[in-house]
RNA sequence: GCCGCAAUAGCUCAGUCGGUAGAGCGCGUCCUUGGUAAGGACGAGGUCACGGGUUCAAAUCCCGUUUGUGGCUCCA
């Protein structure tokens, strides 16, 4: 009674296997090479081990290193190998959890409870031990067990974290074993440890058990793994590249900004304390060259927003505590606000957001449905008490400027407004060369304010506006804020990292709290809909992202210095000075290097400062009344008369125009 | 805020076993007047983050503080 199973391959082919046979057997049937290569299988859409028995009628896809799912299997298995190596070298280490991560790191980590944190030397030793585990080629054994059995085993091994995970685990319990190492794990894994060819441990850091700061601090090791040595190399190179692009480094080298520079001043013996010459954590100083970029960004922003029908406004940095009481910030945002400032007998607070001010601007007069929508825009500097450990260059600061705007509209015009906002946001971002977008729609959470029917209509309007762009999007069900649904846009930079910048949020709460209204066509006063939106998010952060995106090579329209005039000898000075004056008269950001240095040195320095264009003037050019034009990359544009050079640079420096 | 790591000249960094500091770049002066990524010489510049302790002696060892940094957390 040897009955046979039929399984279906992705190309529609069928294979016949005996009961109990595995995906591996099917791979062998197809070719030995495939069997050698296969790392796992997808059965009826679910990723499983290569050695999982098949059932009749299964849809089978063999996973080779080329499949994206394979990488996850590889990395997860490498995490297990890491854990087993750590247990060998540090028997007292307690294992906890070791998942694959795709966010930024592109690898995996494993958390351990350790008596001592790992040192860099430990990482080297662990890597060496991992190589031994790999050389052993132990097979990964999957073992379905009962909860009691699993409990008994991890109790015997003295692994409290595993017991805790067991309690939290849903569904069937499986244990994966390779060599002497057992781990509670859903799998799947590689056939054996020998399949891991190239991996690297990257870093070590503390991390709380289950991400809760009330729990024990565990020691986390990050690593990554690839099937192909070249891929690993490329990845490490990318990490290096990212380091080279680090905006903190470029910010210093290019003289763009500085964050909370500290200098020691003196120690006061009487007061018994030291005074530090510093601004304060997370506060940014824009240096002249960075400020020029910011100015350009700001005027670009103003121009596009006027064009898009926004009214620029300004609001103060502080406001009476009552305003924040009415807005509700004192209740739900208190932890992120700077402590109050005493003014007479009253309390004032530094603004963490601009919304209450824009609401107050709206409320300075009565509105009719005829004059909606009102679009108020402001580059508003806000202050938020971010945790000290979270601060990072310009990416996470405590004082930053939002490109904030609030649109107050009727429900009838909501969809139209959302379409416009989204279109503006995408056009604006594309102007900087951002092409990839991750769009996420977040819907009603469990705790919310407002009418469910309004939420539904609003979510539909948001969805409709995304669909109008033709771009893909994800939905974070229940991920909206309590006051309204939202759209977030993440941009992909030049090396593929994603950054969340733009957000479009509906607010059903503030209009109610501030009793905002307008008169509708029936003469009734009704509440408008409030849309919060930001495109760059924070100017500081956006500037940091741009710096890394361009790797410091700002396009000419943004560059702090669009061209530099280089003299070859003193004889060129007069001509250079006159060209400089002509450039400045045309509002071009141009500087003159007439130092007593060689041309080679001047070019080198101009390139290091990433000046897009160089105008070289020597005897020849003086005679001709020209300048020799080249780019920072070395492209030659020939000799242009001063007039032509200015016009040429002006054209190269034109800001992008948006199709709104 | 929590855990690890770090702090030496404006910048990047060296400094062995504890014996009061070095390099390159930058900066200043002078020479050189040059042709597309570094011309040469000389010089100035540091309470080794801050405070305390151990020691005959501390940049170095210990403790605390500050700041930075890698994570965690948070991110209306």
XYZ file of C-alpha atoms (C1' of nucleotides) in Angstrom:
736
model
C 0.000 0.000 0.000
C 2.673 2.450 -1.036
C 0.504 5.458 -1.672
C 2.207 8.464 -3.238
C 1.805 12.155 -2.561
C 1.675 14.791 -5.201
C 3.161 18.192 -4.553
C 2.948 21.224 -6.779
C 5.885 23.421 -7.728
C 5.580 27.146 -8.480
C 5.893 26.600 -12.237
C 2.875 24.265 -12.110
C 4.956 21.081 -12.362
C 4.096 18.231 -10.022
C 6.359 15.874 -8.192
C 5.464 12.587 -6.648
C 6.911 11.694 -3.297
C 6.448 8.999 -0.746
C 4.637 9.891 2.496
C 6.995 11.365 5.048
C 9.335 12.657 2.384
C 10.652 16.149 2.714
C 11.228 19.161 0.534
C 14.848 18.082 0.443
C 13.823 14.866 -1.296
C 11.964 16.847 -3.915
C 14.998 19.056 -4.416
C 17.118 15.935 -4.899
C 14.641 14.694 -7.480
C 15.100 17.882 -9.433
C 18.856 18.098 -9.185
C 21.638 17.444 -6.779
C 22.828 20.985 -7.146
C 19.472 22.345 -6.095
C 19.439 20.036 -3.076
C 22.856 21.301 -2.097
C 21.783 24.900 -2.509
C 18.323 24.780 -0.979
C 18.169 26.374 2.454
C 14.492 25.970 3.209
C 11.110 25.612 1.641
C 7.908 27.491 1.324
C 4.985 25.113 1.736
C 1.570 26.574 1.018
C 3.033 30.006 1.485
C 4.653 29.243 4.821
C 8.413 29.208 5.195
C 9.559 25.918 6.737
C 12.640 23.778 7.179
C 13.957 21.882 4.232
C 13.504 18.691 6.240
C 9.843 19.170 7.126
C 7.727 16.248 5.817
C 5.315 17.150 3.057
C 1.640 16.343 2.739
C -0.409 15.431 -0.299
C -1.310 18.424 -2.439
C 1.217 20.805 -0.892
C 2.280 23.819 -2.878
C 6.044 23.658 -2.623
C 8.629 26.286 -3.387
C 12.257 25.466 -2.707
C 14.159 28.389 -1.258
C 17.643 29.022 -2.546
C 20.007 31.808 -1.539
C 18.399 33.956 -4.164
C 15.051 34.116 -2.340
C 14.654 36.985 0.099
C 13.158 34.615 2.685
C 16.365 32.593 2.658
C 18.388 35.418 4.068
C 16.110 35.492 7.060
C 16.585 31.779 7.653
C 20.340 32.153 7.339
C 20.506 35.023 9.795
C 18.228 33.389 12.279
C 20.367 30.274 12.183
C 23.486 32.369 12.587
C 21.906 33.930 15.667
C 21.511 30.427 17.109
C 25.124 29.665 16.306
C 26.080 32.875 18.065
C 24.106 31.849 21.119
C 25.687 28.398 21.185
C 29.164 29.915 20.894
C 28.453 32.299 23.741
C 27.188 29.423 25.902
C 30.413 27.546 25.256
C 32.642 30.463 26.147
C 30.463 31.849 28.942
C 28.561 28.935 30.471
C 26.875 31.234 32.964
C 25.339 33.363 30.219
C 21.559 33.118 30.084
C 20.046 33.082 26.638
C 16.955 35.081 25.871
C 15.987 36.082 22.381
C 17.726 36.365 19.038
C 15.698 37.610 16.117
C 16.484 38.817 12.632
C 16.318 42.563 12.176
C 15.911 44.411 8.939
C 15.810 47.903 10.258
C 19.091 49.661 9.641
C 21.274 46.782 10.819
C 20.191 44.162 8.277
C 21.248 41.216 10.337
C 20.381 39.692 13.631
C 21.068 40.005 17.309
C 20.995 37.840 20.373
C 20.479 39.058 23.931
C 22.161 37.423 26.908
C 22.153 38.027 30.600
C 25.808 38.304 31.539
C 27.713 38.991 34.723
C 30.137 41.108 32.707
C 29.393 42.990 29.490
C 31.130 41.692 26.385
C 34.351 43.364 25.366
C 35.514 43.837 21.778
C 37.967 40.990 22.429
C 35.079 38.784 23.475
C 33.433 39.409 20.141
C 36.560 38.224 18.353
C 36.661 35.087 20.507
C 32.963 34.458 19.961
C 33.382 34.796 16.218
C 36.170 32.233 16.329
C 34.011 29.856 18.360
C 31.148 30.355 15.916
C 33.449 29.270 13.123
C 34.112 26.076 15.054
C 30.377 25.473 15.464
C 29.982 25.990 11.728
C 32.844 23.597 10.976
C 31.058 20.938 13.055
C 28.215 20.992 10.522
C 25.679 20.043 13.175
C 22.240 19.671 11.731
C 19.453 21.878 13.007
C 16.908 19.513 14.517
C 13.338 20.600 14.851
C 11.466 18.978 17.682
C 7.811 19.637 18.438
C 7.344 19.307 22.178
C 4.580 19.730 24.690
C 4.608 22.791 26.899
C 5.372 20.619 29.904
C 8.252 18.993 28.145
C 9.634 22.341 27.054
C 9.238 23.681 30.575
C 11.021 20.665 32.042
C 13.892 21.038 29.582
C 14.482 24.763 30.099
C 14.119 24.392 33.842
C 16.790 21.712 33.720
C 18.999 24.010 31.675
C 18.342 26.895 34.035
C 17.139 29.325 31.380
C 14.601 31.641 33.032
C 14.148 33.858 29.969
C 13.233 30.887 27.838
C 10.643 29.881 30.444
C 9.182 33.342 30.302
C 9.055 33.241 26.513
C 7.435 29.825 26.723
C 4.626 31.275 28.825
C 4.095 34.028 26.331
C 4.347 31.781 23.279
C 1.213 30.951 21.365
C 0.469 27.828 19.396
C 2.597 24.724 19.167
C 5.959 24.689 20.833
C 9.076 23.640 19.008
C 12.656 23.332 20.133
C 15.511 23.643 17.692
C 18.766 21.923 18.499
C 22.154 22.013 16.915
C 25.018 20.257 18.649
C 24.580 20.626 22.381
C 22.504 23.795 22.058
C 18.722 23.926 22.491
C 16.554 26.921 21.871
C 12.863 27.571 22.058
C 12.193 28.626 18.520
C 9.555 28.697 15.873
C 12.140 28.220 13.159
C 12.724 27.577 10.418
C 16.441 26.965 10.195
C 19.090 25.889 7.750
C 19.663 22.173 7.307
C 22.937 22.412 9.238
C 25.374 24.907 10.714
C 27.843 24.298 7.890
C 25.619 26.274 5.568
C 26.708 29.509 7.173
C 29.593 30.676 5.053
C 30.065 34.313 5.832
C 28.934 36.282 8.817
C 30.269 39.058 10.974
C 29.605 40.236 14.486
C 29.158 43.956 14.302
C 28.614 45.480 17.695
C 27.651 45.006 21.258
C 25.201 47.028 23.330
C 22.946 46.897 26.336
C 19.262 46.202 25.811
C 16.436 45.697 28.247
C 14.676 42.389 28.496
C 11.552 42.899 26.427
C 12.494 46.514 25.845
C 11.216 47.574 29.233
C 13.524 49.769 31.279
C 12.146 48.246 34.470
C 13.620 44.913 33.458
C 17.150 43.583 33.613
C 19.643 44.985 31.171
C 20.826 42.253 28.850
C 23.905 42.271 26.663
C 23.112 42.311 22.983
C 25.411 41.252 20.186
C 24.568 42.415 16.690
C 25.764 40.589 13.628
C 24.954 39.990 10.038
C 25.253 37.103 7.603
C 25.081 36.602 3.866
C 25.237 33.670 1.496
C 27.790 35.343 -0.660
C 31.104 36.702 0.512
C 30.765 39.545 -1.935
C 27.387 40.469 -0.484
C 28.817 40.576 3.009
C 31.680 42.693 1.776
C 29.257 44.993 0.042
C 27.208 45.289 3.185
C 30.245 46.089 5.306
C 31.275 48.571 2.668
C 27.822 50.142 2.868
C 28.214 50.483 6.613
C 31.574 52.136 6.023
C 29.977 54.353 3.421
C 27.268 55.321 5.881
C 29.975 56.180 8.391
C 31.687 58.368 5.811
C 28.398 60.106 5.180
C 27.741 60.632 8.856
C 26.283 64.120 9.012
C 27.993 64.790 12.348
C 31.370 64.290 10.755
C 30.475 66.176 7.569
C 28.873 68.873 9.690
C 32.195 69.498 11.361
C 34.380 69.079 8.285
C 32.240 71.338 6.127
C 31.555 73.859 8.863
C 27.791 73.343 8.764
C 26.660 73.044 12.366
C 27.624 71.989 15.842
C 25.552 70.397 18.562
C 26.175 71.196 22.200
C 29.897 71.705 22.030
C 31.299 71.578 25.478
C 34.314 73.401 26.785
C 35.428 73.594 30.381
C 35.512 77.029 31.882
C 36.591 76.937 35.475
C 36.060 75.249 38.770
C 34.475 77.498 41.342
C 36.006 76.624 44.710
C 33.370 78.458 46.708
C 30.393 76.896 45.012
C 32.335 73.673 44.564
C 31.216 73.064 41.057
C 32.532 73.332 37.533
C 30.993 75.544 34.938
C 30.977 74.287 31.413
C 31.070 76.495 28.416
C 28.286 74.828 26.499
C 24.885 75.465 25.039
C 23.037 72.487 26.440
C 22.310 68.974 25.314
C 20.522 68.549 22.040
C 20.696 72.217 21.054
C 22.025 73.126 17.639
C 24.217 75.957 16.445
C 23.977 76.555 12.719
C 27.384 77.718 11.519
C 27.559 80.201 8.626
C 27.913 77.568 5.924
C 25.064 75.487 7.322
C 22.957 78.579 7.783
C 23.287 79.368 4.082
C 21.862 75.974 3.225
C 19.075 76.503 5.725
C 18.262 79.910 4.281
C 18.016 78.371 0.840
C 15.820 75.585 2.173
C 13.610 78.076 3.948
C 13.076 80.298 0.952
C 12.386 77.276 -1.216
C 9.848 76.167 1.372
C 8.218 79.612 1.531
C 7.975 79.881 -2.212
C 6.421 76.458 -2.668
C 3.990 76.982 0.172
C 2.776 80.341 -1.078
C 2.360 78.696 -4.445
C 0.320 75.928 -2.773
C -1.999 78.399 -1.087
C -0.540 78.531 2.406
C -0.382 81.694 4.512
C 2.876 82.097 6.420
C 2.450 83.010 10.082
C 4.728 83.412 13.093
C 4.147 82.489 16.704
C 6.073 82.895 19.960
C 8.394 80.371 21.571
C 6.569 80.334 24.883
C 2.969 80.473 25.931
C 0.970 80.658 29.126
C 0.433 77.297 30.787
C -3.318 77.652 30.356
C -2.977 77.432 26.610
C -1.278 74.051 27.027
C -3.904 73.054 29.522
C -6.673 73.749 27.032
C -4.807 72.025 24.215
C -4.298 69.058 26.503
C -0.509 68.994 26.079
C 0.011 69.519 29.792
C -1.872 66.297 30.324
C -0.650 63.935 27.676
C 2.599 65.522 26.523
C 3.943 66.787 29.804
C 6.874 64.393 29.999
C 8.301 65.722 26.771
C 8.047 69.389 27.703
C 10.674 71.617 29.266
C 9.899 72.655 32.816
C 7.759 75.779 33.212
C 9.227 79.264 33.287
C 7.901 81.506 36.061
C 6.679 84.872 34.783
C 5.237 87.099 37.515
C 2.894 84.702 39.280
C 2.140 82.735 36.170
C 3.700 79.777 34.422
C 4.819 79.809 30.835
C 5.963 76.846 28.801
C 8.345 76.520 25.885
C 6.301 75.277 22.966
C 6.686 71.631 22.004
C 4.292 72.172 19.101
C 2.867 75.005 17.076
C -0.726 73.834 16.821
C -2.319 75.852 19.649
C -0.930 79.048 18.167
C -2.305 78.308 14.749
C -5.635 77.491 16.326
C -5.545 80.846 18.098
C -4.722 82.580 14.819
C -7.730 80.897 13.261
C -9.876 82.037 16.142
C -8.998 85.720 15.750
C -12.031 86.061 13.502
C -15.285 84.402 12.614
C -15.088 82.093 9.641
C -17.587 81.200 6.977
C -17.484 77.965 5.015
C -16.705 80.277 2.107
C -13.258 81.182 3.412
C -12.208 77.646 4.247
C -9.844 76.019 3.854
C -7.487 78.148 5.881
C -3.887 76.991 5.510
C -1.477 78.392 8.061
C 2.202 77.583 7.691
C 5.140 78.320 9.907
C 8.731 77.302 10.311
C 8.137 77.012 14.022
C 10.928 76.222 16.424
C 9.803 73.861 19.151
C 11.479 72.411 22.208
C 11.009 68.900 23.447
C 12.624 67.192 26.354
C 14.011 64.131 24.614
C 15.824 61.569 26.750
C 19.524 62.335 26.910
C 20.455 58.913 25.555
C 18.230 59.388 22.526
C 20.001 62.507 21.279
C 21.908 61.984 18.068
C 23.513 64.705 15.957
C 20.830 66.615 14.109
C 18.619 63.564 13.843
C 17.310 63.749 17.383
C 17.624 67.072 19.153
C 15.767 69.022 21.796
C 15.234 72.257 19.925
C 14.199 72.046 16.300
C 12.237 73.825 13.641
C 9.227 72.147 12.125
C 7.943 72.995 8.685
C 4.554 72.954 10.237
C 1.214 73.806 8.771
C -2.366 73.457 9.837
C -5.194 73.211 7.397
C -8.625 73.989 8.698
C -11.266 72.741 6.328
C -14.795 71.447 6.023
C -15.531 67.783 5.793
C -16.665 68.327 2.236
C -13.280 69.587 1.121
C -11.284 67.094 3.190
C -10.469 64.736 0.374
C -9.448 67.533 -1.957
C -7.176 69.012 0.721
C -5.567 65.676 1.476
C -4.857 65.117 -2.200
C -3.185 68.503 -2.378
C -1.107 67.973 0.737
C 0.121 64.586 -0.324
C 0.936 65.816 -3.795
C 2.809 68.798 -2.384
C 4.753 66.573 0.002
C 5.844 64.129 -2.710
C 6.709 66.875 -5.197
C 8.664 68.687 -2.544
C 10.654 65.607 -1.566
C 11.336 64.673 -5.177
C 12.959 68.070 -5.621
C 15.785 66.748 -3.428
C 16.165 63.592 -5.444
C 14.230 61.338 -3.110
C 12.447 58.807 -5.269
C 11.494 55.915 -3.023
C 8.659 56.399 -0.554
C 7.159 54.153 2.092
C 3.676 55.391 2.799
C 1.820 54.182 5.858
C -1.791 54.791 6.752
C -2.559 54.537 10.464
C -6.139 53.922 11.482
C -8.328 54.207 14.552
C -6.752 52.906 17.754
C -8.697 51.353 20.621
C -8.786 54.578 22.589
C -9.972 57.443 20.460
C -11.995 60.628 20.481
C -14.666 61.631 17.982
C -17.383 59.823 16.094
C -16.511 56.431 14.609
C -18.386 57.390 11.461
C -16.214 60.477 11.079
C -13.125 58.300 11.577
C -14.323 55.956 8.880
C -14.933 58.747 6.411
C -11.603 60.346 7.234
C -9.714 57.080 6.825
C -11.382 56.588 3.459
C -10.367 60.098 2.425
C -6.765 59.414 3.465
C -6.762 56.122 1.640
C -8.213 57.780 -1.441
C -5.519 60.435 -1.451
C -2.767 57.819 -1.274
C -4.358 55.817 -4.050
C -4.495 58.966 -6.156
C -0.690 59.069 -6.083
C -0.497 55.569 -7.527
C 2.111 54.583 -4.931
C 2.073 51.469 -2.762
C 1.231 51.887 0.882
C 0.881 49.908 4.065
C -1.787 50.077 6.717
C -1.035 50.163 10.411
C -4.394 49.060 11.791
C -5.062 50.799 15.065
C -1.805 52.743 14.753
C -3.381 56.184 14.575
C -3.184 58.731 17.351
C -6.170 58.951 19.670
C -7.217 62.214 18.024
C -7.240 61.110 14.403
C -5.883 58.895 11.624
C -2.721 59.800 9.748
C -0.415 59.191 6.835
C 3.333 58.955 7.376
C 5.827 59.086 4.549
C 9.288 57.613 4.799
C 11.862 58.585 2.212
C 14.637 56.374 0.911
C 18.026 58.060 0.684
C 20.864 57.559 -1.771
C 22.152 54.476 0.047
C 18.752 52.955 0.646
C 18.152 53.905 4.244
C 14.670 55.072 5.131
C 13.800 58.145 7.129
C 10.429 59.205 8.381
C 9.893 62.860 7.548
C 6.444 63.792 6.369
C 3.297 63.273 8.327
C -0.282 64.246 7.638
C -2.531 63.903 10.656
C -6.196 64.563 11.085
C -7.250 65.984 14.412
C -10.775 65.669 15.771
C -9.670 66.687 19.232
C -8.161 70.174 19.136
C -11.109 71.810 17.303
C -13.315 70.569 20.111
C -10.965 71.591 22.906
C -10.608 75.077 21.470
C -14.203 75.273 20.296
C -13.163 76.125 16.802
C -16.002 76.701 14.398
C -17.168 78.139 11.127
C -20.591 79.062 9.830
C -21.938 76.622 7.279
C -24.307 77.413 4.419
C -27.274 76.854 6.726
C -26.008 79.536 9.055
C -25.049 77.034 11.780
C -21.760 77.105 13.666
C -20.027 73.774 13.198
C -16.594 72.351 14.001
C -14.035 72.299 11.185
C -11.560 69.500 10.557
C -7.978 70.222 11.478
C -5.092 68.730 9.517
C -1.589 68.893 10.962
C 1.109 68.352 8.413
C 4.844 68.593 8.033
C 6.879 67.663 4.984
C 10.480 67.915 6.089
C 9.416 67.218 9.653
C 12.257 69.029 11.320
C 14.602 71.321 9.429
C 17.521 70.125 11.519
C 16.806 66.489 10.885
C 16.003 67.039 7.218
C 19.264 68.902 6.823
C 21.072 65.979 8.480
C 19.343 63.553 6.119
C 20.205 65.717 3.102
C 23.819 65.892 4.200
C 24.006 62.090 4.319
C 21.878 61.650 1.197
C 24.226 63.845 -0.841
C 27.279 62.678 1.157
C 28.091 66.368 1.601
C 27.956 67.079 -2.140
C 25.012 69.456 -2.063
C 23.652 70.293 -5.504
C 24.545 73.777 -6.623
C 21.187 75.301 -5.741
C 21.640 74.236 -2.098
C 25.414 74.365 -1.704
C 26.700 76.831 0.859
C 29.317 77.896 -1.658
C 28.235 77.484 -5.251
C 31.543 78.333 -6.854
C 35.036 79.311 -5.804
C 37.309 81.562 -7.798
C 40.913 80.357 -7.720
C 43.796 82.585 -8.755
C 46.965 81.077 -10.113
C 49.171 84.006 -9.201
C 48.887 87.490 -7.792
C 48.535 88.858 -11.303
C 45.036 87.368 -11.501
C 43.783 89.039 -8.373
C 42.141 92.103 -9.935
C 40.256 90.020 -12.489
C 39.201 87.582 -9.755
C 37.900 90.337 -7.520
C 35.837 91.790 -10.329
C 34.368 88.363 -11.219
C 33.532 87.857 -7.547
C 31.670 91.166 -7.468
C 29.675 90.210 -10.539
C 28.697 86.890 -8.987
C 27.650 88.520 -5.748
C 25.599 91.062 -7.645
C 23.642 88.099 -9.014
C 23.048 86.645 -5.554
C 25.381 83.748 -6.166
C 27.251 82.273 -3.243
C 30.812 82.559 -4.465
C 34.117 82.903 -2.662
C 37.580 83.882 -3.740
C 40.744 81.956 -2.914
C 43.582 84.333 -3.715
C 45.957 82.959 -1.106
C 49.609 82.519 -1.852
C 49.251 78.798 -2.486
C 49.669 76.491 -5.458
C 46.708 75.902 -7.730
C 46.809 72.202 -6.891
C 46.370 72.950 -3.245
C 43.528 75.384 -3.832
C 41.706 72.837 -5.973
C 42.215 70.125 -3.417
C 40.804 72.265 -0.653
C 37.861 73.474 -2.707
C 37.043 69.863 -3.523
C 37.318 68.830 0.100
C 34.848 71.597 0.919
C 32.612 70.157 -1.827
C 32.319 73.393 -3.791
C 30.353 72.401 -6.930
C 32.121 74.658 -9.432
C 35.573 76.194 -9.688
C 36.541 79.263 -11.689
C 40.277 79.285 -12.352
C 41.962 82.527 -13.397
C 45.601 82.664 -14.532
C 47.525 84.866 -16.929
C 45.777 83.411 -19.950
C 42.326 84.095 -18.534
C 43.316 87.592 -17.460
C 44.377 88.359 -21.018
C 41.174 86.930 -22.458
C 38.906 88.334 -19.761
C 37.679 84.801 -18.990
C 37.643 82.157 -16.300
C 38.332 78.448 -16.775
C 35.313 76.575 -15.450
C 35.337 73.065 -13.977
C 33.214 71.042 -11.601
C 34.302 69.493 -8.330
C 34.408 66.125 -10.090
C 36.822 67.437 -12.682
C 34.548 68.032 -15.684
C 35.940 70.899 -17.757
C 33.545 73.472 -19.166
C 36.096 75.584 -21.034
C 36.873 79.246 -20.638
C 33.890 81.546 -20.299
C 33.801 85.329 -20.290
C 32.944 86.750 -16.892
C 29.451 87.560 -18.043
C 28.892 84.069 -19.421
C 30.392 82.465 -16.334
C 27.945 84.307 -14.099
C 24.988 83.411 -16.319
C 26.198 79.814 -16.519
C 26.473 79.515 -12.736
C 23.123 81.243 -12.208
C 21.517 78.658 -14.426
C 23.240 75.787 -12.628
C 22.049 77.231 -9.324
C 18.374 77.424 -10.181
C 16.240 75.744 -7.528
C 13.941 72.994 -8.769
C 10.459 74.059 -9.735
C 7.522 72.044 -8.501
C 4.591 70.904 -10.546
C 1.739 71.678 -8.177
C 16.450 57.949 32.179
C 19.140 52.830 31.962
C 23.637 49.631 30.434
C 28.442 49.614 27.913
C 32.473 52.475 25.767
C 35.134 57.033 25.393
C 37.247 62.127 26.499
C 45.128 64.217 25.074
C 46.474 70.975 20.433
C 41.115 73.955 16.238
C 40.661 68.629 13.618
C 42.299 63.255 13.300
C 44.999 60.571 16.549
C 49.892 58.332 19.189
C 51.602 58.280 24.181
C 54.771 51.038 26.476
C 55.549 49.331 33.074
C 52.743 55.524 36.772
C 58.447 59.399 35.940
C 54.390 66.481 34.590
C 53.368 65.418 26.489
C 54.061 63.987 20.544
C 52.717 63.491 14.987
C 49.958 64.898 10.638
C 46.498 68.417 9.045
C 44.998 73.348 10.256
C 46.850 78.307 12.069
C 50.937 82.519 11.891
C 55.481 84.551 9.525
C 58.864 84.305 5.583
C 60.577 82.281 0.871
C 58.335 80.683 -3.590
C 54.309 83.385 -8.451
C 52.524 78.481 -9.579
C 47.994 75.626 -14.781
C 43.584 71.546 -12.346
C 43.626 66.869 -5.474
C 48.990 68.782 -0.877
C 55.792 73.854 -3.140
C 59.373 74.888 0.981
C 61.375 76.802 5.793
C 60.490 78.460 10.569
C 57.065 79.352 14.561
C 52.920 79.658 17.960
C 49.492 76.446 20.152
C 47.872 71.622 25.563
C 46.174 72.707 34.108
C 45.864 65.689 29.127
C 37.054 67.190 30.241
C 36.118 68.619 35.609
C 36.545 67.414 40.914
C 38.367 64.127 44.573
C 41.467 59.863 46.081
C 45.912 56.344 45.981
C 51.281 57.385 45.311
C 57.722 60.214 46.373
C 55.418 60.884 41.499
C 49.036 60.396 37.799
C 47.316 61.926 30.880
C 48.157 56.861 32.771
C 45.349 53.510 38.674
C 40.468 54.211 41.757
C 35.735 57.046 42.817
C 32.307 60.839 41.463
C 30.537 64.579 37.911
C 29.951 66.408 32.918
C 29.764 65.616 27.879
C 30.064 62.561 23.696
C 29.099 57.768 21.693
C 26.704 52.488 20.673
C 22.267 50.441 22.079
C 17.495 50.132 24.967
C 13.316 53.174 25.838
C 10.439 57.243 24.017
C 8.917 59.655 19.545
C 1.514 63.979 19.062
